[in-house]
CSV table of C-alpha atoms in Angstrom, one decimal:
chain,number,residue,atom,x,y,z
A,5,MET,CA,7.3,-5.4,40.5
A,6,ARG,CA,9.2,-3.6,43.4
A,7,ILE,CA,12.5,-4.3,41.7
A,8,ARG,CA,11.2,-2.9,38.4
A,9,LYS,CA,9.9,0.2,40.1
A,10,ALA,CA,13.2,0.7,41.9
A,11,VAL,CA,15.2,0.3,38.7
A,12,PHE,CA,12.9,2.7,36.9
A,13,PHE,CA,13.1,5.4,39.4
A,14,TRP,CA,16.9,4.9,39.7
A,15,VAL,CA,17.2,5.4,36.0
A,16,LEU,CA,15.1,8.5,36.1
A,17,SER,CA,17.2,9.8,39.0
A,18,LEU,CA,20.4,9.1,37.1
A,19,ALA,CA,19.0,10.8,34.0
A,20,ALA,CA,18.0,13.9,35.9
A,21,ARG,CA,21.5,14.1,37.5
A,22,LEU,CA,23.3,13.6,34.2
A,23,LEU,CA,21.2,16.3,32.5
A,24,VAL,CA,21.6,18.7,35.5
A,25,PHE,CA,25.3,18.1,35.7
A,26,GLY,CA,27.1,21.1,34.4
A,27,LEU,CA,23.9,23.0,33.7
A,28,GLU,CA,24.6,26.0,35.7
A,29,PRO,CA,22.6,29.1,34.7
A,30,ALA,CA,25.6,30.4,32.7
A,31,SER,CA,25.9,27.1,30.7
A,32,ILE,CA,22.3,26.8,29.4
A,33,ARG,CA,23.8,28.0,26.1
A,34,ALA,CA,27.1,27.1,24.6
A,35,ASP,CA,29.8,29.6,23.7
A,36,GLY,CA,28.8,29.3,20.1
A,37,GLY,CA,25.2,30.3,20.8
A,38,GLU,CA,23.9,26.7,20.6
A,39,GLU,CA,21.6,25.4,23.3
A,40,ALA,CA,23.4,23.2,25.8
A,41,PHE,CA,20.1,21.9,27.3
A,42,LYS,CA,16.7,21.4,25.7
A,43,LEU,CA,13.5,20.2,27.4
A,44,ASN,CA,10.6,19.5,25.0
A,45,GLY,CA,7.6,17.3,24.9
A,46,SER,CA,4.5,16.3,22.9
A,47,LEU,CA,1.0,15.1,23.7
A,48,ARG,CA,-1.0,13.1,21.2
A,49,THR,CA,-4.3,11.3,21.5
A,50,ILE,CA,-5.8,8.9,19.0
A,51,GLY,CA,-9.4,7.6,18.7
A,52,ALA,CA,-10.6,4.9,16.4
A,53,LEU,CA,-13.8,3.1,15.5
A,54,VAL,CA,-13.2,-0.4,14.3
A,55,ASP,CA,-15.8,-1.8,11.9
A,56,ASN,CA,-15.7,-5.5,12.5
A,57,TYR,CA,-16.9,-8.1,10.0
A,58,ASP,CA,-18.9,-11.1,11.1
A,59,TYR,CA,-16.4,-13.6,12.4
A,60,GLU,CA,-16.8,-14.8,16.0
A,61,PRO,CA,-13.3,-16.3,16.5
A,62,PHE,CA,-11.8,-12.8,16.0
A,63,PHE,CA,-14.4,-10.3,17.3
A,64,GLY,CA,-16.8,-12.3,19.4
A,65,ARG,CA,-20.5,-12.8,18.9
A,66,ASP,CA,-22.8,-9.9,17.9
A,67,ASN,CA,-19.9,-7.4,18.0
A,68,PRO,CA,-20.2,-5.1,14.9
A,69,THR,CA,-17.9,-2.4,16.2
A,70,ASP,CA,-15.1,-1.8,18.7
A,71,GLU,CA,-13.6,1.5,20.1
A,72,TYR,CA,-10.0,2.3,20.6
A,73,SER,CA,-8.2,5.3,22.1
A,74,GLN,CA,-4.8,6.1,23.3
A,75,THR,CA,-3.1,9.1,24.8
A,76,LEU,CA,0.7,9.5,24.9
A,77,LEU,CA,2.6,12.1,26.8
A,78,ARG,CA,6.2,12.2,25.8
A,79,LEU,CA,8.9,14.3,27.6
A,80,THR,CA,12.3,14.7,26.0
A,81,ALA,CA,15.5,16.1,27.5
A,82,GLU,CA,18.7,16.6,25.6
A,83,GLY,CA,21.9,18.0,27.1
A,84,ARG,CA,25.5,18.6,26.3
A,85,PHE,CA,28.2,18.3,29.0
A,86,GLY,CA,31.2,20.0,27.7
A,87,GLU,CA,32.5,19.8,24.1
A,88,ARG,CA,32.4,16.0,23.6
A,89,LEU,CA,29.7,14.5,25.8
A,90,SER,CA,25.9,14.7,25.2
A,91,GLY,CA,22.9,12.7,26.2
A,92,GLN,CA,19.1,12.3,25.8
A,93,VAL,CA,16.2,10.9,27.8
A,94,HIS,CA,12.7,10.3,26.4
A,95,LEU,CA,10.0,9.4,29.0
A,96,VAL,CA,6.6,8.2,27.8
A,97,GLN,CA,3.3,8.0,29.7
A,98,SER,CA,0.5,6.2,28.0
A,99,TYR,CA,-3.2,5.5,28.6
A,100,THR,CA,-5.0,3.0,26.3
A,101,TYR,CA,-8.5,1.8,26.0
A,102,PHE,CA,-9.8,-0.9,23.6
A,103,SER,CA,-13.3,-2.4,23.9
A,104,GLY,CA,-12.4,-5.6,22.0
A,105,GLU,CA,-10.7,-8.8,23.2
A,106,SER,CA,-7.9,-8.5,20.6
A,107,GLY,CA,-6.2,-5.7,18.7
A,108,SER,CA,-6.8,-7.2,15.2
A,109,GLY,CA,-6.5,-4.5,12.6
A,110,LEU,CA,-4.8,-1.9,14.8
A,111,GLY,CA,-1.3,-2.5,13.6
A,112,SER,CA,-1.2,0.9,11.9
A,113,PHE,CA,-1.1,2.5,15.4
A,114,ASN,CA,1.7,0.4,16.9
A,115,LEU,CA,2.2,2.8,19.8
A,116,THR,CA,2.2,0.7,23.0
A,117,SER,CA,5.3,-0.2,24.9
A,118,GLY,CA,4.7,-4.0,25.2
A,119,ALA,CA,7.4,-6.7,24.9
A,120,VAL,CA,9.7,-5.7,22.1
A,121,ARG,CA,12.8,-7.1,20.6
A,122,TYR,CA,16.3,-5.8,21.2
A,123,ARG,CA,15.7,-4.5,24.8
A,124,ALA,CA,17.6,-6.1,27.6
A,125,LEU,CA,16.3,-3.7,30.3
A,126,ASP,CA,12.6,-3.9,31.0
A,127,GLU,CA,12.1,-0.7,33.0
A,128,ALA,CA,8.4,-0.2,32.0
A,129,TRP,CA,6.0,0.3,34.8
A,130,ASP,CA,2.5,-0.9,33.8
A,131,TRP,CA,0.6,0.7,36.7
A,132,LEU,CA,-2.8,-0.1,35.3
A,133,THR,CA,-3.8,-3.3,33.5
A,134,ASP,CA,-7.3,-4.8,33.1
A,135,ARG,CA,-9.4,-6.3,30.4
A,136,GLN,CA,-10.0,-3.1,28.4
A,137,THR,CA,-7.7,-0.4,29.8
A,138,SER,CA,-4.0,-0.1,30.4
A,139,ALA,CA,-1.5,2.6,31.4
A,140,GLY,CA,2.2,2.5,31.5
A,141,LEU,CA,5.3,4.6,32.0
A,142,TRP,CA,8.5,3.7,30.1
A,143,LEU,CA,11.7,5.1,28.6
A,144,ASP,CA,11.9,5.1,24.9
A,145,ARG,CA,15.4,6.6,24.8
A,146,PHE,CA,18.2,6.9,27.4
A,147,ASN,CA,21.7,7.3,26.1
A,148,LEU,CA,25.0,9.1,26.3
A,149,LYS,CA,27.2,10.1,23.3
A,150,ILE,CA,30.8,10.9,23.2
A,151,ALA,CA,32.3,12.6,20.1
A,152,LEU,CA,36.0,11.6,19.7
A,153,PRO,CA,38.3,12.9,17.0
A,154,LYS,CA,37.9,9.8,14.8
A,155,ALA,CA,34.6,8.3,16.0
A,156,ASP,CA,31.3,8.9,17.7
A,157,ILE,CA,30.2,6.4,20.4
A,158,THR,CA,26.6,6.2,21.6
A,159,LEU,CA,25.7,3.9,24.5
A,160,GLY,CA,22.2,3.2,25.8
A,161,ARG,CA,18.7,3.1,24.5
A,162,GLN,CA,18.7,4.8,21.1
A,163,ALA,CA,16.8,4.9,17.9
A,164,ILE,CA,18.7,3.2,15.0
A,165,THR,CA,17.4,3.6,11.4
A,166,LEU,CA,19.0,1.7,8.6
A,167,GLY,CA,17.8,1.8,5.0
A,168,LYS,CA,15.8,4.4,3.0
A,169,ALA,CA,12.8,2.6,1.5
A,170,TRP,CA,9.3,3.8,2.3
A,171,PHE,CA,7.0,0.9,3.0
A,172,TRP,CA,9.4,-1.9,3.6
A,173,ASN,CA,13.0,-1.8,4.8
A,174,PRO,CA,14.8,-5.1,4.7
A,175,LEU,CA,17.9,-3.5,6.2
A,176,ASP,CA,16.1,-1.7,9.0
A,177,VAL,CA,16.1,-4.5,11.6
A,178,TYR,CA,15.8,-2.5,14.8
A,179,LEU,CA,12.1,-1.8,15.5
A,180,PRO,CA,11.1,-0.8,11.9
A,181,PHE,CA,7.8,1.0,11.3
A,182,ASP,CA,4.8,-1.2,10.4
A,183,PRO,CA,4.2,-0.5,6.6
A,184,ARG,CA,0.6,0.3,7.5
A,185,GLN,CA,1.6,2.9,10.1
A,186,PHE,CA,0.5,6.3,9.1
A,187,ASP,CA,2.3,8.3,11.8
A,188,ARG,CA,6.1,8.0,11.6
A,189,ASP,CA,7.4,11.1,13.3
A,190,TYR,CA,8.9,9.1,16.2
A,191,LYS,CA,10.9,5.9,16.4
A,192,ALA,CA,11.5,4.0,19.7
A,193,GLY,CA,14.9,2.9,20.8
A,194,VAL,CA,16.9,-0.3,21.4
A,195,ASP,CA,19.5,-1.1,24.0
A,196,ALA,CA,22.7,-0.7,22.0
A,197,LEU,CA,26.3,0.4,21.7
A,198,ARG,CA,26.9,2.2,18.4
A,199,VAL,CA,30.3,3.4,17.1
A,200,ASP,CA,30.4,5.6,13.9
A,201,PHE,CA,33.6,6.1,12.0
A,202,PRO,CA,33.4,8.9,9.4
A,203,LEU,CA,35.6,8.2,6.4
A,204,GLY,CA,34.7,11.2,4.3
A,205,PRO,CA,31.9,13.7,3.5
A,206,PHE,CA,29.6,10.9,2.4
A,207,SER,CA,31.3,7.7,3.6
A,208,GLY,CA,31.5,5.9,6.9
A,209,PHE,CA,31.7,2.7,8.8
A,210,THR,CA,29.4,1.7,11.7
A,211,LEU,CA,29.5,-1.0,14.3
A,212,ILE,CA,26.4,-1.8,16.3
A,213,GLY,CA,25.9,-4.2,19.2
A,214,VAL,CA,22.4,-4.7,20.7
A,215,LEU,CA,21.3,-6.6,23.7
A,216,GLY,CA,17.9,-8.2,23.8
A,217,ARG,CA,15.8,-11.1,24.9
A,218,GLU,CA,13.7,-13.7,23.1
A,219,LEU,CA,9.9,-13.4,22.7
A,220,ASP,CA,7.6,-16.4,22.8
A,221,LEU,CA,4.8,-17.0,20.3
A,222,SER,CA,2.3,-15.0,22.4
A,223,GLY,CA,4.6,-11.9,22.1
A,224,SER,CA,5.7,-12.0,25.8
A,225,TYR,CA,9.3,-12.2,27.0
A,226,GLN,CA,10.6,-15.7,27.5
A,227,GLY,CA,11.5,-16.2,31.1
A,228,GLY,CA,9.0,-13.6,32.3
A,229,ASN,CA,9.3,-9.9,32.8
A,230,GLU,CA,12.7,-9.8,34.5
A,231,VAL,CA,14.2,-6.4,34.9
A,232,TRP,CA,17.4,-7.4,33.0
A,233,ARG,CA,17.7,-10.3,30.7
A,234,ALA,CA,19.6,-10.9,27.5
A,235,SER,CA,20.2,-13.9,25.3
A,236,ARG,CA,22.3,-14.7,22.2
A,237,ALA,CA,19.4,-15.4,20.0
A,238,GLY,CA,17.6,-12.1,21.1
A,239,SER,CA,20.7,-9.9,20.6
A,240,SER,CA,22.5,-8.6,17.6
A,241,TRP,CA,25.7,-7.2,16.1
A,242,LEU,CA,26.1,-5.5,12.8
A,243,ALA,CA,28.8,-3.9,10.7
A,244,ARG,CA,27.7,-1.4,8.1
A,245,TYR,CA,29.7,0.5,5.4
A,246,PHE,CA,28.2,3.3,3.3
A,247,THR,CA,29.5,5.6,0.6
A,248,ASN,CA,28.6,7.7,-2.4
A,249,LEU,CA,29.7,6.8,-6.0
A,250,SER,CA,28.7,9.0,-9.0
A,251,GLY,CA,25.7,10.5,-7.1
A,252,TRP,CA,24.5,7.1,-5.8
A,253,ASP,CA,24.3,6.3,-2.1
A,254,LEU,CA,25.5,2.7,-1.5
A,255,ALA,CA,25.4,0.7,1.7
A,256,VAL,CA,26.3,-2.9,2.7
A,257,GLN,CA,25.8,-4.5,6.1
A,258,GLY,CA,26.0,-7.9,7.7
A,259,GLY,CA,26.0,-9.6,11.0
A,260,MET,CA,23.9,-11.4,13.6
A,261,ILE,CA,20.3,-10.4,14.1
A,262,TYR,CA,17.3,-11.9,15.9
A,263,HIS,CA,17.5,-15.7,15.6
A,264,GLY,CA,19.9,-15.7,12.7
A,265,TYR,CA,22.3,-13.8,10.4
A,266,GLN,CA,21.8,-11.2,7.7
A,267,LEU,CA,23.8,-9.9,4.7
A,268,GLY,CA,22.3,-7.2,2.6
A,269,GLY,CA,22.8,-4.0,0.8
A,270,GLY,CA,21.0,-1.0,-0.7
A,271,LEU,CA,21.4,1.9,-3.1
A,272,VAL,CA,19.6,5.2,-3.7
A,273,GLY,CA,20.0,7.5,-6.7
A,274,GLU,CA,18.2,9.5,-9.3
A,275,ILE,CA,17.3,8.8,-12.9
A,276,ALA,CA,15.5,11.4,-15.0
A,277,GLY,CA,14.2,13.2,-11.9
A,278,TRP,CA,13.0,10.0,-10.2
A,279,GLN,CA,14.5,8.7,-7.0
A,280,VAL,CA,15.4,5.0,-7.4
A,281,ARG,CA,15.7,2.9,-4.3
A,282,ALA,CA,16.7,-0.8,-4.0
A,283,GLU,CA,17.3,-2.9,-0.9
A,284,ALA,CA,17.9,-6.6,-0.4
A,285,ALA,CA,18.9,-8.8,2.4
A,286,TYR,CA,19.3,-12.6,2.9
A,287,PHE,CA,18.5,-14.1,6.2
A,288,TRP,CA,20.0,-17.4,7.5
A,289,ALA,CA,18.0,-18.8,10.5
A,290,GLU,CA,19.7,-20.3,13.5
A,291,ASP,CA,18.2,-22.1,16.6
A,292,SER,CA,14.7,-21.4,15.5
A,293,PRO,CA,11.7,-22.4,17.7
A,294,ARG,CA,9.1,-24.6,16.1
A,295,LEU,CA,5.9,-23.4,14.7
A,296,PRO,CA,2.8,-24.0,17.0
A,297,VAL,CA,0.6,-27.0,16.4
A,298,PRO,CA,-0.8,-28.0,13.9
A,299,PHE,CA,1.9,-26.6,11.7
A,300,GLU,CA,5.2,-28.3,11.0
A,301,GLY,CA,8.6,-26.6,10.5
A,302,ASP,CA,10.5,-23.8,12.1
A,303,LEU,CA,9.3,-20.3,12.9
A,304,PHE,CA,12.3,-18.8,11.2
A,305,GLU,CA,13.6,-20.0,7.9
A,306,ASP,CA,16.3,-18.9,5.4
A,307,HIS,CA,14.9,-16.5,2.9
A,308,LEU,CA,15.6,-13.4,0.7
A,309,THR,CA,13.7,-10.1,1.0
A,310,GLY,CA,14.0,-7.4,-1.6
A,311,VAL,CA,12.5,-4.0,-2.3
A,312,LEU,CA,12.5,-1.9,-5.4
A,313,GLY,CA,11.1,1.6,-5.3
A,314,LEU,CA,10.5,4.9,-7.2
A,315,GLY,CA,9.7,8.3,-5.8
A,316,ARG,CA,9.4,11.8,-7.0
A,317,TYR,CA,8.4,15.2,-5.5
A,318,PHE,CA,7.0,17.7,-7.9
A,319,SER,CA,7.1,21.5,-7.6
A,320,SER,CA,3.3,21.5,-7.3
A,321,SER,CA,3.7,19.7,-3.9
A,322,LEU,CA,2.6,16.3,-5.4
A,323,ASP,CA,4.6,13.5,-3.9
A,324,LEU,CA,4.6,10.0,-5.3
A,325,GLU,CA,6.2,6.9,-3.8
A,326,PHE,CA,5.9,3.4,-5.2
A,327,GLU,CA,7.5,0.1,-4.1
A,328,TYR,CA,7.5,-3.6,-4.9
A,329,LEU,CA,8.3,-6.1,-2.2
A,330,PHE,CA,9.6,-9.6,-2.7
A,331,ASN,CA,8.9,-11.4,0.6
A,332,GLY,CA,10.8,-14.7,0.1
A,333,GLY,CA,9.6,-16.2,3.3
A,334,GLY,CA,5.9,-15.7,2.5
A,335,ASP,CA,3.8,-18.8,1.8
A,336,ALA,CA,1.0,-17.9,-0.7
A,337,GLU,CA,-0.2,-21.5,-0.6
A,338,ASP,CA,-0.8,-21.6,3.2
A,339,LEU,CA,-1.5,-18.1,4.5
A,340,THR,CA,-2.5,-19.5,7.9
A,341,ARG,CA,1.0,-20.9,8.3
A,342,SER,CA,2.4,-17.5,7.1
A,343,LEU,CA,0.3,-15.7,9.8
A,344,ALA,CA,1.9,-17.9,12.5
A,345,ARG,CA,5.3,-16.9,11.2
A,346,TYR,CA,4.3,-13.2,10.9
A,347,GLN,CA,2.9,-13.1,14.5
A,348,GLY,CA,6.1,-14.7,15.7
A,349,GLY,CA,8.3,-12.1,14.0
A,350,GLY,CA,9.6,-14.4,11.3
A,351,LEU,CA,8.1,-12.5,8.3
A,352,MET,CA,7.3,-9.0,7.1
A,353,HIS,CA,4.1,-10.1,5.3
A,354,LEU,CA,2.0,-13.2,4.7
A,355,GLY,CA,2.2,-13.2,0.8
A,356,ARG,CA,5.3,-13.3,-1.4
A,357,HIS,CA,4.7,-10.4,-3.8
A,358,LEU,CA,3.3,-7.0,-2.7
A,359,VAL,CA,3.2,-3.5,-4.1
A,360,GLY,CA,2.6,-0.2,-2.3
A,361,LEU,CA,1.8,3.3,-3.5
A,362,THR,CA,1.4,6.6,-1.6
A,363,VAL,CA,0.3,9.9,-3.0
A,364,SER,CA,0.3,13.2,-1.1
A,365,TYR,CA,-0.6,16.7,-2.1
A,366,ASP,CA,-0.9,20.1,-0.4
A,367,LEU,CA,-4.6,20.9,-0.8
A,368,LEU,CA,-4.1,24.1,1.1
A,369,PRO,CA,-1.0,25.6,2.8
A,370,ILE,CA,-2.3,24.1,6.1
A,371,LEU,CA,-4.1,21.0,4.7
A,372,ILE,CA,-2.3,17.9,3.3
A,373,GLY,CA,-4.1,15.0,1.6
A,374,ARG,CA,-2.5,11.6,1.5
A,375,ALA,CA,-3.6,8.2,0.2
A,376,ALA,CA,-1.7,4.9,0.7
A,377,TRP,CA,-2.5,1.7,-1.1
A,378,MET,CA,-1.0,-1.7,-0.5
A,379,GLN,CA,-1.9,-4.9,-2.4
A,380,SER,CA,-0.9,-8.5,-2.2
A,381,LEU,CA,-0.3,-9.8,-5.6
A,382,SER,CA,-0.3,-13.3,-4.1
A,383,ASP,CA,-3.9,-13.3,-3.1
A,384,GLY,CA,-5.4,-10.0,-4.6
A,385,SER,CA,-6.3,-8.4,-1.3
A,386,PHE,CA,-5.5,-4.8,-0.6
A,387,GLN,CA,-5.6,-1.9,1.9
A,388,PHE,CA,-6.6,1.6,1.0
A,389,GLN,CA,-5.8,4.4,3.6
A,390,PRO,CA,-6.7,8.0,2.8
A,391,THR,CA,-5.8,10.7,5.4
A,392,LEU,CA,-6.1,14.4,5.9
A,393,THR,CA,-3.6,16.4,8.0
A,394,TYR,CA,-4.7,19.8,9.1
A,395,SER,CA,-2.1,22.2,10.7
A,396,LEU,CA,-3.9,23.9,13.6
A,397,SER,CA,-0.9,26.0,14.5
A,398,ASP,CA,2.9,26.0,14.3
A,399,ASN,CA,3.1,23.2,16.9
A,400,SER,CA,-0.1,21.3,16.6
A,401,GLU,CA,-2.0,19.3,14.0
A,402,LEU,CA,-5.0,17.1,13.4
A,403,ILE,CA,-4.9,13.9,11.4
A,404,ALA,CA,-8.1,12.1,10.3
A,405,GLY,CA,-8.5,9.1,8.0
A,406,THR,CA,-9.8,5.6,7.4
A,407,ALA,CA,-8.5,2.2,6.3
A,408,PHE,CA,-10.4,-0.1,4.1
A,409,HIS,CA,-9.4,-3.7,3.7
A,410,ARG,CA,-10.8,-5.9,0.9
A,411,GLY,CA,-10.1,-9.6,0.2
A,412,ALA,CA,-11.4,-13.0,1.2
A,413,ARG,CA,-12.3,-13.2,4.9
A,414,PRO,CA,-11.1,-16.0,7.2
A,415,GLU,CA,-13.0,-19.3,7.4
A,416,SER,CA,-13.3,-21.7,10.3
A,417,ARG,CA,-11.2,-24.9,10.0
A,418,PRO,CA,-12.3,-27.3,12.8
A,419,PRO,CA,-10.7,-28.4,15.0
A,420,TRP,CA,-7.7,-26.0,14.4
A,421,GLY,CA,-9.5,-22.7,14.3
A,422,PRO,CA,-9.4,-19.9,11.6
A,423,GLU,CA,-8.1,-20.5,8.1
A,424,ILE,CA,-6.6,-17.3,6.5
A,425,LYS,CA,-7.9,-16.8,3.0
A,426,SER,CA,-6.2,-13.5,2.1
A,427,GLU,CA,-3.8,-11.1,3.8
A,428,PHE,CA,-5.6,-7.7,4.0
A,429,GLY,CA,-9.0,-9.3,4.0
A,430,THR,CA,-8.1,-10.6,7.5
A,431,TYR,CA,-8.2,-7.0,8.9
A,432,PRO,CA,-11.4,-5.0,9.7
A,433,ASP,CA,-12.0,-1.5,8.4
A,434,TYR,CA,-11.4,1.4,10.9
A,435,TYR,CA,-11.8,5.2,11.1
A,436,PHE,CA,-9.4,7.3,13.1
A,437,ALA,CA,-8.5,10.8,14.2
A,438,GLU,CA,-5.3,12.0,16.0
A,439,PHE,CA,-4.5,15.2,17.6
A,440,LYS,CA,-0.8,16.2,18.3
A,441,ILE,CA,0.7,19.1,20.0
A,442,TYR,CA,4.4,19.8,20.6
A,443,PHE,CA,5.8,22.0,23.3
């Protein structure tokens, strides 16, 4: 713990020095009028009531409801040091309370630091941890970027987004959003070296190398919470090429990702006013750990994942997005086995065929209504998530909504524990509200 604290405060000290370097009063703005240094932040707090169904292995005995809350303070600093060098630091402080013994059904929030893939530096300082509350301080981004005549090089913890699908992104391998996540205004970073080579107005070539460590089946880092650790299976390298042909954005990428190799591609274009999206990627597993008892087989297996989507924004402010997911690794015949793979990071979903639809509309200039629906065609279960977003001011908003899950509930299977009968029927319903303010 002392080593982690020392590293954390050393990183903060270095960040402060890098951002202050060259920031004399006369250099707060660049010659062209652009800001050379920006210090911003946000505060958001979420509260949720979880409506548990009657199943003791997941929620305990006589526990009809649970409460969840989390507050996040995020401070962001971005600076430019001369014409070519720039950097950013994002510091996050969290406080979380959950009355239950597990976070079942709370994947839509996905806001904690935790043990995550593609991070070699574990600088997080969990200064409060007990049965129901936790608090931590961590860095979500910390990087430097140098702009060269023929390439941009970014080194450090950075957000990397690949792919343009809405619910599911087979190409977006670095901390993608959970498809159930309603709040997507911020993406955390991975420990990477990224080199971008522009080849034209709409074309380019990107090389990405990421260091990370492996996670065990409980979601913790293998080897414990060492400050610095990296492994071949937990790291990644990718090469990506993108261009535009006849109005269609095309991309192809391939390389090593977590516990295997990936080759995939995507396209985005327009037909008769509708945006058409398609992404597909094939995964070859390597050195996979075994599934936990009583299951046989490997946690990671070779499989194909593909997404086909349609979207359109109308002048009335109506926005429609629809997608179909083929989840080649899903096992519709044994969802309990699929759940073990999903929890271990080997699958995007339990079932093999899923569809998703989201509809949004500006009810008022300051009030947006949105509804998202996802259904597993493999078992018939679904999630329905309506939300309202109210703009309180130019820099603050309130989001309120609920998530209903329908489908067959789990059943006990002595002596091995729960047997999953449907994907979305496994989750409880919940009601939530979120307040956000930016400064």
